[in-house]
Protein backbone atom coordinates (compact mmCIF):
# COMPACT_ATOMS: atom_id res chain seq x y z
CA UNK A 1 0.00 0.00 0.00
CA UNK A 2 1.16 3.51 -0.59
CA UNK A 3 2.53 5.73 2.08
CA UNK A 4 3.53 9.34 2.30
CA UNK A 5 7.24 10.04 2.27
CA UNK A 6 8.49 12.94 4.33
CA UNK A 7 11.43 15.05 3.35
CA UNK A 8 13.86 15.84 4.86
CA UNK A 9 14.40 12.95 7.26
CA UNK A 10 15.93 15.35 9.77
CA UNK A 11 15.97 19.12 10.15
CA UNK A 12 17.87 21.24 12.65
CA UNK A 13 17.11 24.95 13.04
CA UNK A 14 17.46 27.78 15.53
CA UNK A 15 14.62 29.09 17.64
CA UNK A 16 12.65 31.74 15.80
CA UNK A 17 13.35 30.30 12.35
CA UNK A 18 10.71 28.71 10.17
CA UNK A 19 10.66 24.95 9.52
CA UNK A 20 9.27 23.37 6.38
CA UNK A 21 8.62 19.67 5.94
CA UNK A 22 7.32 18.01 2.82
CA UNK A 23 5.29 14.90 2.12
CA UNK A 24 4.90 13.18 -1.24
CA UNK A 25 2.56 10.38 -2.18
CA UNK A 26 1.72 8.37 -5.27
CA UNK A 27 -2.01 7.86 -5.71
CA UNK A 28 -5.15 9.96 -5.42
CA UNK A 29 -6.29 10.80 -1.91
CA UNK A 30 -9.27 12.59 -0.41
CA UNK A 31 -7.41 13.91 2.61
CA UNK A 32 -3.95 14.14 4.15
CA UNK A 33 -3.14 14.46 7.82
CA UNK A 34 -0.14 15.69 9.79
CA UNK A 35 0.81 14.43 13.24
CA UNK A 36 3.50 15.29 15.78
CA UNK A 37 5.26 12.86 18.11
CA UNK A 38 7.40 13.94 21.00
CA UNK A 39 10.09 11.44 21.96
CA UNK A 40 8.60 8.40 23.70
CA UNK A 41 5.03 9.68 23.46
CA UNK A 42 1.94 9.03 21.42
CA UNK A 43 1.13 10.92 18.23
CA UNK A 44 -0.85 14.12 18.32
CA UNK A 45 -3.01 15.18 15.41
CA UNK A 46 -2.11 18.60 13.99
CA UNK A 47 -4.06 19.29 10.82
CA UNK A 48 -6.32 17.42 8.39
CA UNK A 49 -6.55 18.88 4.91
CA UNK A 50 -9.06 17.63 2.36
CA UNK A 51 -8.35 17.21 -1.33
CA UNK A 52 -10.53 20.20 -2.22
CA UNK A 53 -8.50 22.46 0.08
CA UNK A 54 -5.21 24.06 -0.93
CA UNK A 55 -4.14 25.57 2.35
CA UNK A 56 -5.03 25.33 6.01
CA UNK A 57 -3.79 27.17 9.09
CA UNK A 58 -3.72 26.36 12.77
CA UNK A 59 -1.85 28.80 14.99
CA UNK A 60 1.79 28.80 13.82
CA UNK A 61 1.16 25.85 11.50
CA UNK A 62 0.41 26.14 7.82
CA UNK A 63 -0.31 23.12 5.64
CA UNK A 64 -0.57 23.18 1.87
CA UNK A 65 -1.77 20.44 -0.44
CA UNK A 66 -1.04 20.24 -4.15
CA UNK A 67 -2.98 17.29 -5.55
CA UNK A 68 -1.57 17.79 -9.05
CA UNK A 69 1.96 17.28 -7.70
CA UNK A 70 0.80 14.79 -5.07
CA UNK A 71 2.59 16.65 -2.33
CA UNK A 72 1.95 18.50 0.90
CA UNK A 73 4.02 20.74 3.07
CA UNK A 74 3.92 21.64 6.74
CA UNK A 75 5.33 25.01 7.73
CA UNK A 76 5.99 25.89 11.35
CA UNK A 77 6.64 29.59 11.77
CA UNK A 78 8.69 31.21 14.54
CA UNK A 79 9.76 27.83 15.87
CA UNK A 80 10.31 27.16 19.56
CA UNK A 81 12.39 24.57 21.39
CA UNK A 82 9.10 22.90 22.34
CA UNK A 83 8.46 22.20 18.64
CA UNK A 84 11.28 19.63 18.73
CA UNK A 85 9.57 16.39 17.71
CA UNK A 86 9.02 14.00 14.83
CA UNK A 87 6.41 15.03 12.29
CA UNK A 88 4.49 12.49 10.22
CA UNK A 89 2.16 12.77 7.30
CA UNK A 90 -0.56 10.18 6.96
CA UNK A 91 -2.77 9.30 4.01
CA UNK A 92 -5.78 7.02 3.63
CA UNK A 93 -4.91 3.50 2.55
CA UNK A 94 -6.70 0.49 1.21
CA UNK A 95 -9.35 2.63 -0.44
CA UNK A 96 -10.91 3.51 2.90
CA UNK A 97 -11.11 6.56 5.11
CA UNK A 98 -10.66 4.61 8.33
CA UNK A 99 -7.14 3.29 7.66
CA UNK A 100 -4.11 5.54 7.51
CA UNK A 101 -0.58 4.85 6.34
CA UNK A 102 2.11 6.89 8.02
CA UNK A 103 5.43 7.94 6.58
CA UNK A 104 8.71 7.53 8.42
CA UNK A 105 8.64 11.11 9.63
CA UNK A 106 10.83 14.17 9.79
CA UNK A 107 12.79 14.69 13.00
CA UNK A 108 12.80 18.40 13.76
CA UNK A 109 15.27 19.77 16.27
CA UNK A 110 14.87 23.38 17.34
CA UNK A 111 17.95 24.68 19.11
CA UNK A 112 17.49 27.38 21.75
CA UNK B 1 -14.32 15.05 26.04
CA UNK B 2 -12.76 11.84 24.84
CA UNK B 3 -9.83 10.12 26.51
CA UNK B 4 -7.78 7.11 25.52
CA UNK B 5 -5.88 5.01 28.04
CA UNK B 6 -3.18 2.44 27.51
CA UNK B 7 -1.42 0.24 30.02
CA UNK B 8 1.09 -0.66 31.06
CA UNK B 9 3.41 2.19 30.06
CA UNK B 10 6.48 -0.04 29.98
CA UNK B 11 6.90 -3.78 30.01
CA UNK B 12 9.90 -6.09 30.03
CA UNK B 13 9.06 -9.68 29.20
CA UNK B 14 11.16 -12.79 28.51
CA UNK B 15 11.01 -14.58 25.19
CA UNK B 16 8.21 -17.14 25.15
CA UNK B 17 6.08 -15.38 27.74
CA UNK B 18 2.50 -14.23 27.04
CA UNK B 19 1.47 -10.63 26.41
CA UNK B 20 -1.64 -8.61 27.05
CA UNK B 21 -1.84 -4.89 26.35
CA UNK B 22 -5.05 -3.06 27.01
CA UNK B 23 -6.54 0.08 25.53
CA UNK B 24 -9.76 1.79 26.54
CA UNK B 25 -11.51 4.85 25.18
CA UNK B 26 -13.85 7.09 27.14
CA UNK B 27 -16.35 9.68 26.01
CA UNK B 28 -17.37 8.21 22.68
CA UNK B 29 -19.26 5.23 21.35
CA UNK B 30 -18.64 2.79 18.52
CA UNK B 31 -15.17 4.11 17.72
CA UNK B 32 -12.85 2.62 15.14
CA UNK B 33 -9.88 1.22 17.09
CA UNK B 34 -6.30 0.59 16.02
CA UNK B 35 -3.10 -1.06 17.21
CA UNK B 36 0.18 0.17 15.73
CA UNK B 37 3.78 -0.80 16.37
CA UNK B 38 6.68 1.59 15.98
CA UNK B 39 10.26 0.36 15.78
CA UNK B 40 12.98 2.72 16.99
CA UNK B 41 13.31 5.72 14.68
CA UNK B 42 10.73 4.35 12.28
CA UNK B 43 7.20 5.07 11.16
CA UNK B 44 4.07 3.36 12.37
CA UNK B 45 3.06 -0.10 11.25
CA UNK B 46 -0.65 -0.83 11.46
CA UNK B 47 -1.15 -4.20 13.16
CA UNK B 48 -4.90 -4.50 13.71
CA UNK B 49 -8.01 -2.39 13.37
CA UNK B 50 -11.60 -2.83 14.44
CA UNK B 51 -14.73 -1.12 13.17
CA UNK B 52 -17.01 -2.77 15.75
CA UNK B 53 -17.28 -5.24 18.63
CA UNK B 54 -15.85 -8.59 17.63
CA UNK B 55 -14.71 -7.27 14.24
CA UNK B 56 -10.94 -7.47 13.94
CA UNK B 57 -8.87 -7.02 10.80
CA UNK B 58 -5.23 -8.02 10.71
CA UNK B 59 -2.81 -6.08 8.56
CA UNK B 60 0.35 -8.07 9.12
CA UNK B 61 0.62 -11.82 9.73
CA UNK B 62 2.59 -12.26 12.90
CA UNK B 63 2.81 -13.55 16.41
CA UNK B 64 0.12 -11.21 17.74
CA UNK B 65 -3.66 -11.19 17.97
CA UNK B 66 -6.25 -8.61 18.94
CA UNK B 67 -9.68 -8.69 20.49
CA UNK B 68 -12.46 -6.20 21.14
CA UNK B 69 -14.56 -7.64 23.95
CA UNK B 70 -16.41 -4.36 24.59
CA UNK B 71 -17.25 -1.33 22.46
CA UNK B 72 -14.43 0.82 23.82
CA UNK B 73 -11.88 -1.81 24.79
CA UNK B 74 -9.15 -3.13 22.52
CA UNK B 75 -6.66 -5.78 23.62
CA UNK B 76 -3.42 -6.87 21.98
CA UNK B 77 -2.18 -10.32 22.90
CA UNK B 78 0.46 -12.88 22.24
CA UNK B 79 0.79 -16.45 23.50
CA UNK B 80 4.57 -16.53 23.13
CA UNK B 81 6.65 -13.40 22.65
CA UNK B 82 9.55 -13.24 20.23
CA UNK B 83 12.53 -10.90 20.40
CA UNK B 84 11.20 -9.22 17.26
CA UNK B 85 8.03 -8.21 19.13
CA UNK B 86 9.97 -5.52 20.98
CA UNK B 87 8.83 -2.03 20.13
CA UNK B 88 6.55 0.85 20.98
CA UNK B 89 2.87 -0.11 20.77
CA UNK B 90 0.29 2.55 20.18
CA UNK B 91 -3.47 2.35 20.40
CA UNK B 92 -5.62 4.86 18.54
CA UNK B 93 -9.28 5.62 17.89
CA UNK B 94 -11.33 7.66 15.47
CA UNK B 95 -14.98 8.44 14.96
CA UNK B 96 -16.90 6.06 12.74
CA UNK B 97 -17.61 7.04 9.17
CA UNK B 98 -16.41 10.02 7.15
CA UNK B 99 -13.03 11.68 7.12
CA UNK B 100 -11.66 12.04 10.62
CA UNK B 101 -8.35 12.21 12.41
CA UNK B 102 -7.05 9.54 14.76
CA UNK B 103 -6.33 10.06 18.43
CA UNK B 104 -3.49 8.16 20.02
CA UNK B 105 -2.83 6.77 23.46
CA UNK B 106 0.44 7.33 25.31
CA UNK B 107 1.91 4.03 24.14
CA UNK B 108 3.50 0.96 25.72
CA UNK B 109 7.23 0.36 25.46
CA UNK B 110 7.71 -3.42 25.21
CA UNK B 111 11.14 -4.96 25.57
CA UNK B 112 11.43 -8.70 25.00
CA UNK B 113 14.59 -10.14 26.55
PDB file of C-alpha atoms in Angstrom:
ATOM      1  CA  UNK A   1       0.000   0.000   0.000  1.00  0.00           C
ATOM      2  CA  UNK A   2       1.161   3.507  -0.593  1.00  0.00           C
ATOM      3  CA  UNK A   3       2.531   5.731   2.081  1.00  0.00           C
ATOM      4  CA  UNK A   4       3.531   9.341   2.300  1.00  0.00           C
ATOM      5  CA  UNK A   5       7.238  10.035   2.274  1.00  0.00           C
ATOM      6  CA  UNK A   6       8.491  12.939   4.333  1.00  0.00           C
ATOM      7  CA  UNK A   7      11.430  15.054   3.355  1.00  0.00           C
ATOM      8  CA  UNK A   8      13.863  15.844   4.863  1.00  0.00           C
ATOM      9  CA  UNK A   9      14.399  12.950   7.264  1.00  0.00           C
ATOM     10  CA  UNK A  10      15.932  15.347   9.772  1.00  0.00           C
ATOM     11  CA  UNK A  11      15.973  19.116  10.146  1.00  0.00           C
ATOM     12  CA  UNK A  12      17.866  21.236  12.655  1.00  0.00           C
ATOM     13  CA  UNK A  13      17.113  24.946  13.041  1.00  0.00           C
ATOM     14  CA  UNK A  14      17.459  27.779  15.527  1.00  0.00           C
ATOM     15  CA  UNK A  15      14.617  29.087  17.636  1.00  0.00           C
ATOM     16  CA  UNK A  16      12.651  31.743  15.800  1.00  0.00           C
ATOM     17  CA  UNK A  17      13.354  30.297  12.355  1.00  0.00           C
ATOM     18  CA  UNK A  18      10.715  28.706  10.170  1.00  0.00           C
ATOM     19  CA  UNK A  19      10.663  24.953   9.519  1.00  0.00           C
ATOM     20  CA  UNK A  20       9.266  23.374   6.375  1.00  0.00           C
ATOM     21  CA  UNK A  21       8.620  19.670   5.944  1.00  0.00           C
ATOM     22  CA  UNK A  22       7.321  18.007   2.825  1.00  0.00           C
ATOM     23  CA  UNK A  23       5.292  14.901   2.119  1.00  0.00           C
ATOM     24  CA  UNK A  24       4.899  13.185  -1.237  1.00  0.00           C
ATOM     25  CA  UNK A  25       2.557  10.381  -2.181  1.00  0.00           C
ATOM     26  CA  UNK A  26       1.724   8.372  -5.274  1.00  0.00           C
ATOM     27  CA  UNK A  27      -2.010   7.859  -5.710  1.00  0.00           C
ATOM     28  CA  UNK A  28      -5.154   9.959  -5.421  1.00  0.00           C
ATOM     29  CA  UNK A  29      -6.291  10.801  -1.912  1.00  0.00           C
ATOM     30  CA  UNK A  30      -9.274  12.588  -0.405  1.00  0.00           C
ATOM     31  CA  UNK A  31      -7.406  13.906   2.612  1.00  0.00           C
ATOM     32  CA  UNK A  32      -3.955  14.138   4.146  1.00  0.00           C
ATOM     33  CA  UNK A  33      -3.137  14.456   7.822  1.00  0.00           C
ATOM     34  CA  UNK A  34      -0.136  15.687   9.790  1.00  0.00           C
ATOM     35  CA  UNK A  35       0.812  14.431  13.235  1.00  0.00           C
ATOM     36  CA  UNK A  36       3.503  15.287  15.775  1.00  0.00           C
ATOM     37  CA  UNK A  37       5.257  12.861  18.111  1.00  0.00           C
ATOM     38  CA  UNK A  38       7.404  13.937  21.001  1.00  0.00           C
ATOM     39  CA  UNK A  39      10.087  11.440  21.962  1.00  0.00           C
ATOM     40  CA  UNK A  40       8.598   8.401  23.696  1.00  0.00           C
ATOM     41  CA  UNK A  41       5.034   9.678  23.457  1.00  0.00           C
ATOM     42  CA  UNK A  42       1.939   9.026  21.415  1.00  0.00           C
ATOM     43  CA  UNK A  43       1.135  10.916  18.232  1.00  0.00           C
ATOM     44  CA  UNK A  44      -0.851  14.122  18.323  1.00  0.00           C
ATOM     45  CA  UNK A  45      -3.012  15.179  15.413  1.00  0.00           C
ATOM     46  CA  UNK A  46      -2.105  18.597  13.994  1.00  0.00           C
ATOM     47  CA  UNK A  47      -4.064  19.293  10.819  1.00  0.00           C
ATOM     48  CA  UNK A  48      -6.317  17.422   8.393  1.00  0.00           C
ATOM     49  CA  UNK A  49      -6.545  18.880   4.912  1.00  0.00           C
ATOM     50  CA  UNK A  50      -9.056  17.632   2.362  1.00  0.00           C
ATOM     51  CA  UNK A  51      -8.350  17.208  -1.334  1.00  0.00           C
ATOM     52  CA  UNK A  52     -10.527  20.203  -2.220  1.00  0.00           C
ATOM     53  CA  UNK A  53      -8.500  22.456   0.081  1.00  0.00           C
ATOM     54  CA  UNK A  54      -5.214  24.061  -0.933  1.00  0.00           C
ATOM     55  CA  UNK A  55      -4.140  25.568   2.351  1.00  0.00           C
ATOM     56  CA  UNK A  56      -5.026  25.335   6.015  1.00  0.00           C
ATOM     57  CA  UNK A  57      -3.791  27.169   9.090  1.00  0.00           C
ATOM     58  CA  UNK A  58      -3.722  26.363  12.774  1.00  0.00           C
ATOM     59  CA  UNK A  59      -1.854  28.805  14.990  1.00  0.00           C
ATOM     60  CA  UNK A  60       1.789  28.796  13.818  1.00  0.00           C
ATOM     61  CA  UNK A  61       1.155  25.846  11.502  1.00  0.00           C
ATOM     62  CA  UNK A  62       0.408  26.145   7.821  1.00  0.00           C
ATOM     63  CA  UNK A  63      -0.310  23.121   5.638  1.00  0.00           C
ATOM     64  CA  UNK A  64      -0.574  23.176   1.870  1.00  0.00           C
ATOM     65  CA  UNK A  65      -1.775  20.442  -0.438  1.00  0.00           C
ATOM     66  CA  UNK A  66      -1.040  20.235  -4.153  1.00  0.00           C
ATOM     67  CA  UNK A  67      -2.984  17.292  -5.547  1.00  0.00           C
ATOM     68  CA  UNK A  68      -1.566  17.792  -9.045  1.00  0.00           C
ATOM     69  CA  UNK A  69       1.959  17.281  -7.697  1.00  0.00           C
ATOM     70  CA  UNK A  70       0.804  14.786  -5.070  1.00  0.00           C
ATOM     71  CA  UNK A  71       2.593  16.655  -2.334  1.00  0.00           C
ATOM     72  CA  UNK A  72       1.946  18.495   0.896  1.00  0.00           C
ATOM     73  CA  UNK A  73       4.023  20.738   3.072  1.00  0.00           C
ATOM     74  CA  UNK A  74       3.916  21.642   6.743  1.00  0.00           C
ATOM     75  CA  UNK A  75       5.328  25.013   7.730  1.00  0.00           C
ATOM     76  CA  UNK A  76       5.994  25.890  11.353  1.00  0.00           C
ATOM     77  CA  UNK A  77       6.638  29.591  11.765  1.00  0.00           C
ATOM     78  CA  UNK A  78       8.692  31.214  14.538  1.00  0.00           C
ATOM     79  CA  UNK A  79       9.760  27.827  15.869  1.00  0.00           C
ATOM     80  CA  UNK A  80      10.312  27.165  19.555  1.00  0.00           C
ATOM     81  CA  UNK A  81      12.385  24.574  21.386  1.00  0.00           C
ATOM     82  CA  UNK A  82       9.101  22.903  22.342  1.00  0.00           C
ATOM     83  CA  UNK A  83       8.463  22.196  18.642  1.00  0.00           C
ATOM     84  CA  UNK A  84      11.276  19.634  18.735  1.00  0.00           C
ATOM     85  CA  UNK A  85       9.572  16.394  17.705  1.00  0.00           C
ATOM     86  CA  UNK A  86       9.023  13.997  14.825  1.00  0.00           C
ATOM     87  CA  UNK A  87       6.405  15.027  12.290  1.00  0.00           C
ATOM     88  CA  UNK A  88       4.487  12.494  10.225  1.00  0.00           C
ATOM     89  CA  UNK A  89       2.161  12.775   7.303  1.00  0.00           C
ATOM     90  CA  UNK A  90      -0.564  10.183   6.955  1.00  0.00           C
ATOM     91  CA  UNK A  91      -2.771   9.300   4.011  1.00  0.00           C
ATOM     92  CA  UNK A  92      -5.780   7.016   3.630  1.00  0.00           C
ATOM     93  CA  UNK A  93      -4.913   3.504   2.553  1.00  0.00           C
ATOM     94  CA  UNK A  94      -6.700   0.492   1.212  1.00  0.00           C
ATOM     95  CA  UNK A  95      -9.354   2.629  -0.440  1.00  0.00           C
ATOM     96  CA  UNK A  96     -10.912   3.510   2.901  1.00  0.00           C
ATOM     97  CA  UNK A  97     -11.114   6.561   5.113  1.00  0.00           C
ATOM     98  CA  UNK A  98     -10.659   4.611   8.332  1.00  0.00           C
ATOM     99  CA  UNK A  99      -7.140   3.291   7.657  1.00  0.00           C
ATOM    100  CA  UNK A 100      -4.112   5.543   7.510  1.00  0.00           C
ATOM    101  CA  UNK A 101      -0.583   4.854   6.336  1.00  0.00           C
ATOM    102  CA  UNK A 102       2.113   6.894   8.020  1.00  0.00           C
ATOM    103  CA  UNK A 103       5.426   7.943   6.577  1.00  0.00           C
ATOM    104  CA  UNK A 104       8.710   7.528   8.425  1.00  0.00           C
ATOM    105  CA  UNK A 105       8.638  11.106   9.627  1.00  0.00           C
ATOM    106  CA  UNK A 106      10.829  14.175   9.793  1.00  0.00           C
ATOM    107  CA  UNK A 107      12.787  14.686  13.003  1.00  0.00           C
ATOM    108  CA  UNK A 108      12.796  18.404  13.760  1.00  0.00           C
ATOM    109  CA  UNK A 109      15.273  19.767  16.275  1.00  0.00           C
ATOM    110  CA  UNK A 110      14.867  23.384  17.345  1.00  0.00           C
ATOM    111  CA  UNK A 111      17.951  24.683  19.109  1.00  0.00           C
ATOM    112  CA  UNK A 112      17.492  27.385  21.753  1.00  0.00           C
TER     113      UNK A 112
ATOM    114  CA  UNK B   1     -14.317  15.046  26.043  1.00  0.00           C
ATOM    115  CA  UNK B   2     -12.760  11.841  24.840  1.00  0.00           C
ATOM    116  CA  UNK B   3      -9.827  10.121  26.512  1.00  0.00           C
ATOM    117  CA  UNK B   4      -7.776   7.109  25.523  1.00  0.00           C
ATOM    118  CA  UNK B   5      -5.884   5.008  28.039  1.00  0.00           C
ATOM    119  CA  UNK B   6      -3.175   2.436  27.512  1.00  0.00           C
ATOM    120  CA  UNK B   7      -1.424   0.242  30.023  1.00  0.00           C
ATOM    121  CA  UNK B   8       1.091  -0.661  31.055  1.00  0.00           C
ATOM    122  CA  UNK B   9       3.408   2.187  30.059  1.00  0.00           C
ATOM    123  CA  UNK B  10       6.476  -0.040  29.980  1.00  0.00           C
ATOM    124  CA  UNK B  11       6.898  -3.781  30.008  1.00  0.00           C
ATOM    125  CA  UNK B  12       9.896  -6.094  30.025  1.00  0.00           C
ATOM    126  CA  UNK B  13       9.059  -9.681  29.199  1.00  0.00           C
ATOM    127  CA  UNK B  14      11.158 -12.786  28.511  1.00  0.00           C
ATOM    128  CA  UNK B  15      11.006 -14.580  25.191  1.00  0.00           C
ATOM    129  CA  UNK B  16       8.215 -17.140  25.149  1.00  0.00           C
ATOM    130  CA  UNK B  17       6.076 -15.382  27.744  1.00  0.00           C
ATOM    131  CA  UNK B  18       2.495 -14.231  27.036  1.00  0.00           C
ATOM    132  CA  UNK B  19       1.466 -10.632  26.409  1.00  0.00           C
ATOM    133  CA  UNK B  20      -1.642  -8.605  27.053  1.00  0.00           C
ATOM    134  CA  UNK B  21      -1.836  -4.886  26.350  1.00  0.00           C
ATOM    135  CA  UNK B  22      -5.051  -3.058  27.013  1.00  0.00           C
ATOM    136  CA  UNK B  23      -6.536   0.080  25.526  1.00  0.00           C
ATOM    137  CA  UNK B  24      -9.764   1.789  26.544  1.00  0.00           C
ATOM    138  CA  UNK B  25     -11.509   4.851  25.180  1.00  0.00           C
ATOM    139  CA  UNK B  26     -13.849   7.090  27.143  1.00  0.00           C
ATOM    140  CA  UNK B  27     -16.352   9.680  26.012  1.00  0.00           C
ATOM    141  CA  UNK B  28     -17.373   8.207  22.679  1.00  0.00           C
ATOM    142  CA  UNK B  29     -19.264   5.227  21.350  1.00  0.00           C
ATOM    143  CA  UNK B  30     -18.638   2.790  18.516  1.00  0.00           C
ATOM    144  CA  UNK B  31     -15.172   4.109  17.723  1.00  0.00           C
ATOM    145  CA  UNK B  32     -12.854   2.621  15.140  1.00  0.00           C
ATOM    146  CA  UNK B  33      -9.880   1.219  17.093  1.00  0.00           C
ATOM    147  CA  UNK B  34      -6.305   0.585  16.022  1.00  0.00           C
ATOM    148  CA  UNK B  35      -3.104  -1.064  17.212  1.00  0.00           C
ATOM    149  CA  UNK B  36       0.180   0.174  15.734  1.00  0.00           C
ATOM    150  CA  UNK B  37       3.778  -0.798  16.372  1.00  0.00           C
ATOM    151  CA  UNK B  38       6.681   1.585  15.978  1.00  0.00           C
ATOM    152  CA  UNK B  39      10.259   0.360  15.779  1.00  0.00           C
ATOM    153  CA  UNK B  40      12.982   2.717  16.990  1.00  0.00           C
ATOM    154  CA  UNK B  41      13.306   5.723  14.678  1.00  0.00           C
ATOM    155  CA  UNK B  42      10.733   4.354  12.275  1.00  0.00           C
ATOM    156  CA  UNK B  43       7.196   5.065  11.161  1.00  0.00           C
ATOM    157  CA  UNK B  44       4.069   3.359  12.368  1.00  0.00           C
ATOM    158  CA  UNK B  45       3.057  -0.104  11.246  1.00  0.00           C
ATOM    159  CA  UNK B  46      -0.655  -0.834  11.461  1.00  0.00           C
ATOM    160  CA  UNK B  47      -1.153  -4.196  13.157  1.00  0.00           C
ATOM    161  CA  UNK B  48      -4.903  -4.503  13.708  1.00  0.00           C
ATOM    162  CA  UNK B  49      -8.006  -2.389  13.373  1.00  0.00           C
ATOM    163  CA  UNK B  50     -11.600  -2.831  14.444  1.00  0.00           C
ATOM    164  CA  UNK B  51     -14.733  -1.124  13.172  1.00  0.00           C
ATOM    165  CA  UNK B  52     -17.009  -2.765  15.749  1.00  0.00           C
ATOM    166  CA  UNK B  53     -17.280  -5.238  18.628  1.00  0.00           C
ATOM    167  CA  UNK B  54     -15.852  -8.588  17.626  1.00  0.00           C
ATOM    168  CA  UNK B  55     -14.712  -7.270  14.243  1.00  0.00           C
ATOM    169  CA  UNK B  56     -10.935  -7.469  13.937  1.00  0.00           C
ATOM    170  CA  UNK B  57      -8.871  -7.018  10.796  1.00  0.00           C
ATOM    171  CA  UNK B  58      -5.230  -8.018  10.714  1.00  0.00           C
ATOM    172  CA  UNK B  59      -2.805  -6.079   8.559  1.00  0.00           C
ATOM    173  CA  UNK B  60       0.353  -8.070   9.116  1.00  0.00           C
ATOM    174  CA  UNK B  61       0.620 -11.819   9.735  1.00  0.00           C
ATOM    175  CA  UNK B  62       2.591 -12.260  12.901  1.00  0.00           C
ATOM    176  CA  UNK B  63       2.811 -13.551  16.414  1.00  0.00           C
ATOM    177  CA  UNK B  64       0.120 -11.213  17.737  1.00  0.00           C
ATOM    178  CA  UNK B  65      -3.660 -11.186  17.974  1.00  0.00           C
ATOM    179  CA  UNK B  66      -6.254  -8.609  18.937  1.00  0.00           C
ATOM    180  CA  UNK B  67      -9.681  -8.694  20.492  1.00  0.00           C
ATOM    181  CA  UNK B  68     -12.458  -6.202  21.140  1.00  0.00           C
ATOM    182  CA  UNK B  69     -14.561  -7.642  23.948  1.00  0.00           C
ATOM    183  CA  UNK B  70     -16.412  -4.362  24.590  1.00  0.00           C
ATOM    184  CA  UNK B  71     -17.249  -1.333  22.457  1.00  0.00           C
ATOM    185  CA  UNK B  72     -14.434   0.821  23.821  1.00  0.00           C
ATOM    186  CA  UNK B  73     -11.881  -1.810  24.790  1.00  0.00           C
ATOM    187  CA  UNK B  74      -9.154  -3.134  22.519  1.00  0.00           C
ATOM    188  CA  UNK B  75      -6.665  -5.781  23.619  1.00  0.00           C
ATOM    189  CA  UNK B  76      -3.417  -6.870  21.979  1.00  0.00           C
ATOM    190  CA  UNK B  77      -2.178 -10.317  22.896  1.00  0.00           C
ATOM    191  CA  UNK B  78       0.464 -12.883  22.236  1.00  0.00           C
ATOM    192  CA  UNK B  79       0.788 -16.446  23.499  1.00  0.00           C
ATOM    193  CA  UNK B  80       4.575 -16.531  23.134  1.00  0.00           C
ATOM    194  CA  UNK B  81       6.646 -13.404  22.650  1.00  0.00           C
ATOM    195  CA  UNK B  82       9.550 -13.238  20.230  1.00  0.00           C
ATOM    196  CA  UNK B  83      12.532 -10.901  20.399  1.00  0.00           C
ATOM    197  CA  UNK B  84      11.204  -9.216  17.260  1.00  0.00           C
ATOM    198  CA  UNK B  85       8.029  -8.210  19.134  1.00  0.00           C
ATOM    199  CA  UNK B  86       9.971  -5.525  20.977  1.00  0.00           C
ATOM    200  CA  UNK B  87       8.833  -2.026  20.131  1.00  0.00           C
ATOM    201  CA  UNK B  88       6.548   0.847  20.981  1.00  0.00           C
ATOM    202  CA  UNK B  89       2.874  -0.109  20.774  1.00  0.00           C
ATOM    203  CA  UNK B  90       0.286   2.550  20.179  1.00  0.00           C
ATOM    204  CA  UNK B  91      -3.468   2.345  20.399  1.00  0.00           C
ATOM    205  CA  UNK B  92      -5.616   4.860  18.543  1.00  0.00           C
ATOM    206  CA  UNK B  93      -9.276   5.616  17.891  1.00  0.00           C
ATOM    207  CA  UNK B  94     -11.334   7.659  15.468  1.00  0.00           C
ATOM    208  CA  UNK B  95     -14.984   8.437  14.960  1.00  0.00           C
ATOM    209  CA  UNK B  96     -16.896   6.062  12.740  1.00  0.00           C
ATOM    210  CA  UNK B  97     -17.608   7.039   9.166  1.00  0.00           C
ATOM    211  CA  UNK B  98     -16.410  10.022   7.154  1.00  0.00           C
ATOM    212  CA  UNK B  99     -13.034  11.682   7.119  1.00  0.00           C
ATOM    213  CA  UNK B 100     -11.658  12.044  10.619  1.00  0.00           C
ATOM    214  CA  UNK B 101      -8.354  12.209  12.409  1.00  0.00           C
ATOM    215  CA  UNK B 102      -7.046   9.538  14.755  1.00  0.00           C
ATOM    216  CA  UNK B 103      -6.328  10.061  18.431  1.00  0.00           C
ATOM    217  CA  UNK B 104      -3.494   8.157  20.017  1.00  0.00           C
ATOM    218  CA  UNK B 105      -2.835   6.773  23.457  1.00  0.00           C
ATOM    219  CA  UNK B 106       0.445   7.334  25.311  1.00  0.00           C
ATOM    220  CA  UNK B 107       1.909   4.027  24.138  1.00  0.00           C
ATOM    221  CA  UNK B 108       3.496   0.957  25.717  1.00  0.00           C
ATOM    222  CA  UNK B 109       7.228   0.355  25.455  1.00  0.00           C
ATOM    223  CA  UNK B 110       7.713  -3.424  25.211  1.00  0.00           C
ATOM    224  CA  UNK B 111      11.136  -4.965  25.568  1.00  0.00           C
ATOM    225  CA  UNK B 112      11.425  -8.696  25.004  1.00  0.00           C
ATOM    226  CA  UNK B 113      14.587 -10.136  26.545  1.00  0.00           C
TER     227      UNK B 113
END
